[in-house]
């Protein structure tokens, strides 16, 4: 892949324990490589089953030269298809989200069923078989209601992650949730910096007053097993956490910490809520009166799932919040946040959107500013890769995932 020789060079300069070389964060070449090569080799988070709740509901996943339609079939199955007509290739669907009884191409009206079969094509020559011209499927995995897609014909195995995530998330019944509200923020920062910021809470104490009302920073990068955590926080917290984990184990909610095993793709953690909170809200009280999880013993904790390289999710007894990240340009990243509540919850009666979204809206604004500052400083001549703190181990996990995937893609391309 000679067109990416600069990327190869920068990857070669990467040092363990340090941030990446400048070019990998700010250059057009790295952005092209990331979106056209690296990110196409891995499983990417797209949406939840609640985003395509009913048969005919669709959701577009778009990144660089990729456009995929995720659609719920009449049989309830969620499938993914490349958004290009089997006739002369027109883009089938331009609406980001919506609902339709079938998929019709706007160009010459070839019409497809929700499971991708070609139903109608006018005036085709004799011998034309509709069965040979269905939509091209993309790989999709539904893991406990979280939808992941992979744009490679040879996707990495996801079985271990499925086992770790699906069972733990199942008690939150995403099939019976609806999207209460969805926010898009375009951050003026490279996608890897938005991810890096998400993978540490070294910045939390000073920057996230709303978040810290219901979430302790331990577990979000601090107080990880093996950390030389400060005695002030560490020892007492470890004891407290062990007692909580024993109670969760008893309630069938906990077995062990899943921390980027094997291929380093996923992390699943149950964490106690702070200050007597029962949900990730400003006042610590549930934001929706209709619970999404009725499993006993979940009231004072939340479950968090992180996947490489573009998502994180938090599940409380009354709502779930999911975050997906899509690179738009070398210095622009789309962060989409979706808040899910039970399908029976009524807006204005059982929940108020502003209250539901308050903690993460504030936190997203703060994080967005931090990622933008990070990008702006890295883009200057004075930037040199800097060392990670102990609490930034998960940032390095992400960086390693990126570097290893990128090197392997370039290696294979050269072979
Ligand atoms: Fe779609 Fe012709 S390109 S019907
Ligand atoms: Fe943050």
XYZ file of C-alpha atoms and ligand atoms in Angstrom:
420
model
C 0.000 0.000 0.000
C 2.477 2.552 -1.197
C -0.152 5.324 -1.104
C 0.000 4.994 2.669
C 3.798 5.067 3.034
C 3.620 8.082 5.364
C 1.199 6.161 7.611
C 3.622 3.217 7.678
C 6.405 5.590 8.663
C 4.403 7.169 11.507
C 3.320 3.765 12.820
C 6.996 2.814 12.903
C 7.710 5.844 15.122
C 5.042 4.885 17.693
C 6.474 4.339 21.184
C 4.942 2.207 23.896
C 3.518 4.333 26.703
C 3.357 7.461 24.540
C 0.739 9.210 22.424
C 0.877 8.733 18.650
C 3.015 10.735 16.218
C 1.366 13.930 14.966
C 0.625 12.726 11.437
C -1.596 9.905 12.644
C -3.851 12.426 14.384
C -4.002 15.334 11.968
C -3.071 14.313 8.419
C -5.389 13.730 5.490
C -3.383 10.588 4.627
C -4.078 9.004 8.025
C -7.771 9.899 7.786
C -8.008 8.282 4.343
C -6.183 5.211 5.622
C -8.312 4.952 8.768
C -11.665 5.243 7.014
C -10.874 3.314 3.843
C -8.666 0.566 5.250
C -8.219 0.256 9.020
C -11.809 0.760 10.177
C -13.093 -1.609 7.509
C -11.275 -4.551 9.061
C -12.963 -4.413 12.449
C -16.436 -4.608 13.959
C -17.963 -1.133 14.240
C -20.880 -0.196 16.446
C -23.798 1.204 14.434
C -26.977 1.445 16.545
C -29.301 -0.543 18.789
C -32.309 -2.685 17.951
C -34.407 0.191 19.352
C -33.260 2.384 16.429
C -34.958 -0.078 14.035
C -37.782 -1.073 16.279
C -40.500 -2.132 13.836
C -40.404 -4.032 10.526
C -39.467 -1.525 7.836
C -37.516 0.775 10.179
C -34.100 1.603 8.737
C -30.926 3.356 9.895
C -27.991 4.439 7.715
C -24.404 3.853 8.738
C -22.124 6.104 6.675
C -18.375 6.621 6.778
C -16.125 7.834 3.943
C -17.063 5.739 0.888
C -19.258 3.358 2.892
C -23.030 3.536 3.150
C -24.940 0.662 4.713
C -28.691 0.349 5.316
C -29.584 -1.405 8.552
C -33.193 -2.534 8.309
C -35.654 -4.605 10.335
C -37.362 -7.311 8.238
C -40.952 -8.514 8.477
C -39.617 -11.547 10.355
C -38.161 -9.247 13.039
C -34.543 -9.906 11.974
C -32.211 -6.918 11.660
C -30.062 -7.051 8.500
C -27.541 -4.809 6.755
C -27.207 -4.103 3.016
C -24.853 -1.929 1.019
C -26.726 1.195 -0.042
C -26.202 0.782 -3.781
C -28.783 -0.467 -6.259
C -28.140 -3.802 -8.002
C -29.255 -2.181 -11.283
C -26.862 0.671 -12.091
C -25.652 1.372 -8.618
C -27.671 4.410 -7.508
C -27.833 5.240 -3.836
C -31.042 3.651 -2.658
C -31.636 5.529 0.541
C -30.542 9.074 1.423
C -32.571 9.550 4.598
C -30.558 8.927 7.783
C -33.372 7.091 9.588
C -36.984 6.268 8.811
C -39.462 3.577 7.908
C -40.621 2.050 4.611
C -42.590 -1.061 3.606
C -39.919 -1.969 1.006
C -36.768 -0.492 -0.470
C -37.345 1.278 -3.786
C -34.577 2.802 -5.871
C -35.420 6.401 -6.808
C -33.705 6.061 -10.223
C -35.681 3.359 -12.137
C -37.778 2.044 -9.254
C -36.234 -1.377 -8.856
C -37.886 -2.564 -5.677
C -36.488 -4.805 -2.961
C -38.055 -6.564 0.005
C -36.853 -5.728 3.506
C -34.708 -8.870 3.418
C -32.935 -7.675 0.276
C -34.647 -9.734 -2.444
C -35.375 -8.028 -5.754
C -39.154 -7.907 -6.130
C -39.660 -5.762 -9.230
C -37.552 -4.607 -12.195
C -39.336 -3.346 -15.323
C -38.579 -4.403 -18.924
C -35.523 -6.522 -18.376
C -34.380 -8.883 -21.163
C -35.418 -12.481 -21.357
C -33.382 -14.691 -19.083
C -33.038 -11.979 -16.406
C -33.442 -13.656 -13.040
C -34.576 -11.435 -10.191
C -33.137 -13.954 -7.743
C -29.631 -13.126 -9.013
C -29.910 -9.386 -8.347
C -30.750 -8.870 -4.696
C -29.079 -6.313 -2.449
C -25.543 -6.992 -1.392
C -25.549 -7.926 2.307
C -23.068 -6.472 4.806
C -21.997 -8.391 7.886
C -24.045 -7.605 10.959
C -24.036 -8.932 14.516
C -26.766 -8.280 17.043
C -25.151 -8.629 20.459
C -27.725 -8.274 23.186
C -29.506 -5.616 21.110
C -26.341 -3.696 20.169
C -25.836 -3.768 16.384
C -22.322 -4.060 15.002
C -21.313 -4.197 11.350
C -18.100 -5.230 9.640
C -17.175 -4.116 6.141
C -14.570 -6.828 5.607
C -15.215 -10.152 3.880
C -13.011 -11.706 6.497
C -14.230 -10.232 9.807
C -12.450 -10.887 13.081
C -14.117 -13.408 15.365
C -16.680 -11.900 17.682
C -17.830 -15.021 19.530
C -16.043 -14.310 22.797
C -17.390 -10.764 22.872
C -20.867 -12.018 22.110
C -20.734 -14.335 25.120
C -19.372 -11.608 27.408
C -21.703 -8.806 26.329
C -25.009 -10.411 25.305
C -25.713 -12.159 28.570
C -24.870 -9.144 30.738
C -26.858 -6.701 28.590
C -29.849 -9.056 28.169
C -31.405 -8.018 31.505
C -31.887 -4.487 30.111
C -34.306 -5.790 27.421
C -33.255 -3.530 24.541
C -35.882 -5.144 22.295
C -38.463 -3.510 24.567
C -36.805 -0.111 24.569
C -37.382 2.911 22.346
C -35.106 5.818 21.494
C -36.337 8.705 23.632
C -33.878 11.215 22.217
C -30.775 11.258 20.056
C -28.121 14.005 19.927
C -25.466 14.529 17.266
C -22.363 16.559 18.034
C -19.673 17.226 15.443
C -16.411 17.654 17.318
C -13.486 19.527 15.753
C -11.083 16.728 16.612
C -9.703 13.567 15.065
C -11.756 10.469 15.881
C -8.845 8.845 17.730
C -8.682 11.797 20.135
C -12.405 11.555 20.834
C -11.850 7.878 21.633
C -8.770 8.527 23.759
C -10.677 11.076 25.808
C -13.405 8.516 26.430
C -10.925 5.928 27.678
C -9.667 7.799 30.729
C -11.035 9.649 33.715
C -7.752 11.402 34.512
C -9.632 14.502 33.351
C -12.922 13.817 35.189
C -12.413 15.361 38.620
C -11.847 18.851 37.254
C -14.057 18.755 34.167
C -17.217 16.734 34.864
C -19.175 18.037 37.889
C -22.533 16.706 36.619
C -21.185 13.232 35.867
C -19.465 12.897 39.207
C -22.703 13.286 41.125
C -23.788 9.776 40.150
C -20.588 8.166 38.907
C -17.399 7.735 40.851
C -14.383 8.005 38.612
C -13.060 4.666 39.874
C -13.614 2.063 37.221
C -13.602 4.634 34.453
C -9.884 4.324 34.168
C -9.041 4.811 37.818
C -8.768 2.040 40.362
C -8.304 -0.653 37.767
C -6.837 -3.925 38.957
C -3.093 -3.582 38.940
C -3.164 0.182 39.258
C -1.039 1.682 41.940
C -4.097 3.620 43.049
C -3.817 6.393 45.593
C -4.515 5.175 49.113
C -7.005 7.995 49.626
C -9.253 6.519 46.976
C -7.805 3.118 46.200
C -7.731 0.919 49.287
C -11.133 1.878 50.656
C -12.695 1.781 47.211
C -11.274 -1.661 46.455
C -12.805 -2.986 49.672
C -16.148 -1.386 48.914
C -16.114 -2.679 45.343
C -15.297 -6.217 46.484
C -18.310 -6.160 48.831
C -20.542 -4.869 46.043
C -19.265 -7.494 43.639
C -20.025 -10.225 46.178
C -23.615 -8.941 46.435
C -23.960 -8.781 42.638
C -22.543 -12.298 42.356
C -25.166 -13.468 44.819
C -27.866 -11.778 42.706
C -26.535 -13.450 39.541
C -25.365 -10.126 38.128
C -21.637 -10.516 38.177
C -18.956 -13.060 37.442
C -15.777 -11.178 36.625
C -14.364 -8.029 35.077
C -14.117 -8.359 31.298
C -11.214 -6.178 30.334
C -10.266 -6.193 26.641
C -9.452 -9.918 26.507
C -7.984 -11.776 23.489
C -8.073 -9.358 20.594
C -8.587 -6.371 22.927
C -12.000 -5.492 21.504
C -14.372 -5.182 24.470
C -14.707 -4.285 28.131
C -17.756 -4.997 30.303
C -17.931 -3.663 33.849
C -20.604 -3.337 36.501
C -19.858 -0.356 38.711
C -21.546 1.023 41.820
C -23.292 4.366 41.412
C -21.933 7.134 43.640
C -23.541 9.208 46.399
C -26.529 6.895 46.859
C -27.604 7.411 43.236
C -29.966 5.004 41.507
C -29.390 6.255 37.972
C -26.966 8.411 35.974
C -28.988 11.583 36.467
C -28.364 14.963 38.025
C -30.388 14.180 41.163
C -29.424 10.497 41.185
C -33.054 9.395 40.876
C -34.393 7.327 37.952
C -35.264 9.570 34.985
C -38.013 7.250 33.772
C -40.756 5.776 35.923
C -40.926 2.602 33.816
C -37.836 0.467 34.453
C -36.040 -1.260 31.576
C -34.510 -3.760 33.992
C -36.372 -5.445 36.818
C -33.589 -7.808 37.829
C -33.191 -7.532 41.592
C -30.047 -5.834 42.818
C -29.432 -3.530 39.837
C -30.760 -0.373 41.516
C -27.500 0.963 42.892
C -25.185 0.082 40.011
C -24.843 0.523 36.270
C -23.391 -1.726 33.607
C -20.926 -0.262 31.133
C -19.754 -1.720 27.826
C -16.855 -0.293 25.838
C -15.886 -1.587 22.387
C -12.966 -0.741 20.127
C -12.777 1.351 18.148
C -15.967 3.442 18.220
C -18.460 2.914 21.040
C -19.395 2.963 24.708
C -22.667 2.311 26.518
C -24.130 2.661 30.000
C -27.129 0.719 31.300
C -29.118 1.848 34.342
C -32.308 0.334 35.764
C -34.477 3.007 34.102
C -32.616 3.898 30.890
C -29.659 3.128 28.678
C -27.365 5.560 26.900
C -25.263 4.568 23.903
C -22.529 6.484 22.104
C -21.328 5.904 18.544
C -18.489 7.679 16.896
C -17.902 8.184 13.173
C -14.938 9.970 11.585
C -16.081 12.695 9.159
C -12.712 14.244 8.318
C -9.201 14.366 9.753
C -10.389 17.005 12.216
C -14.131 16.321 12.437
C -15.887 13.505 14.260
C -19.565 12.749 14.697
C -20.528 11.690 18.210
C -24.084 10.356 18.318
C -25.652 9.810 21.730
C -28.948 7.947 22.086
C -30.989 7.677 25.275
C -33.258 4.627 25.453
C -36.233 4.140 27.759
C -38.866 1.423 28.068
C -41.275 1.327 25.110
C -44.219 1.831 27.459
C -42.798 4.986 29.035
C -44.670 8.102 27.929
C -42.798 11.361 27.366
C -43.985 14.127 29.675
C -45.669 11.590 31.940
C -43.054 8.981 32.806
C -39.946 10.846 31.718
C -38.734 14.282 30.746
C -36.174 14.331 27.924
C -34.123 17.210 29.335
C -33.818 15.483 32.698
C -33.032 12.110 31.075
C -30.264 13.564 28.930
C -28.874 16.209 31.306
C -25.816 14.381 32.677
C -24.406 13.154 29.380
C -25.341 16.318 27.458
C -23.243 18.321 29.911
C -20.487 15.695 29.892
C -20.448 15.495 26.086
C -20.090 19.277 25.854
C -17.176 19.201 28.268
C -15.523 16.229 26.542
C -16.005 17.814 23.138
C -14.147 20.920 24.284
C -11.318 18.789 25.702
C -10.938 16.712 22.520
C -10.909 19.910 20.447
C -8.196 21.431 22.635
C -6.240 18.198 22.341
C -6.492 18.259 18.541
C -5.627 21.960 18.319
C -2.462 21.490 20.378
C -1.365 18.367 18.505
C -1.773 20.230 15.206
C 0.876 22.801 16.225
C 4.599 22.568 15.496
C 5.383 22.171 19.163
C 3.663 18.792 19.593
C 5.756 15.816 20.622
C 4.253 12.478 21.741
C 3.744 12.567 25.529
C 3.618 9.841 28.218
C 0.425 8.229 29.514
C -0.439 8.406 33.219
C -1.209 5.233 35.184
C -4.892 6.090 34.922
C -4.642 6.159 31.151
C -4.077 2.443 30.673
C -7.255 2.092 28.670
C -6.137 4.902 26.358
C -3.099 2.822 25.602
C -5.314 -0.247 25.089
C -7.138 1.728 22.417
C -3.912 2.984 20.889
C -2.500 -0.558 20.762
C -5.680 -1.798 19.088
C -5.355 0.944 16.485
C -1.640 0.421 15.870
C -1.878 -3.371 15.656
C -4.882 -3.304 13.307
C -3.249 -0.634 11.145
C 0.070 -2.478 10.925
C -1.625 -5.724 10.079
C -3.685 -4.015 7.327
C -0.583 -2.425 5.827
C 1.384 -5.668 6.136
C -1.222 -7.622 4.254
C -1.583 -4.905 1.664
C 2.126 -5.045 0.965
C 2.208 -8.844 0.737
Fe -31.583 1.649 -9.205
Fe -31.716 1.857 -11.803
S -30.051 2.359 -10.514
S -33.240 1.187 -10.447
Fe -14.877 12.911 29.919
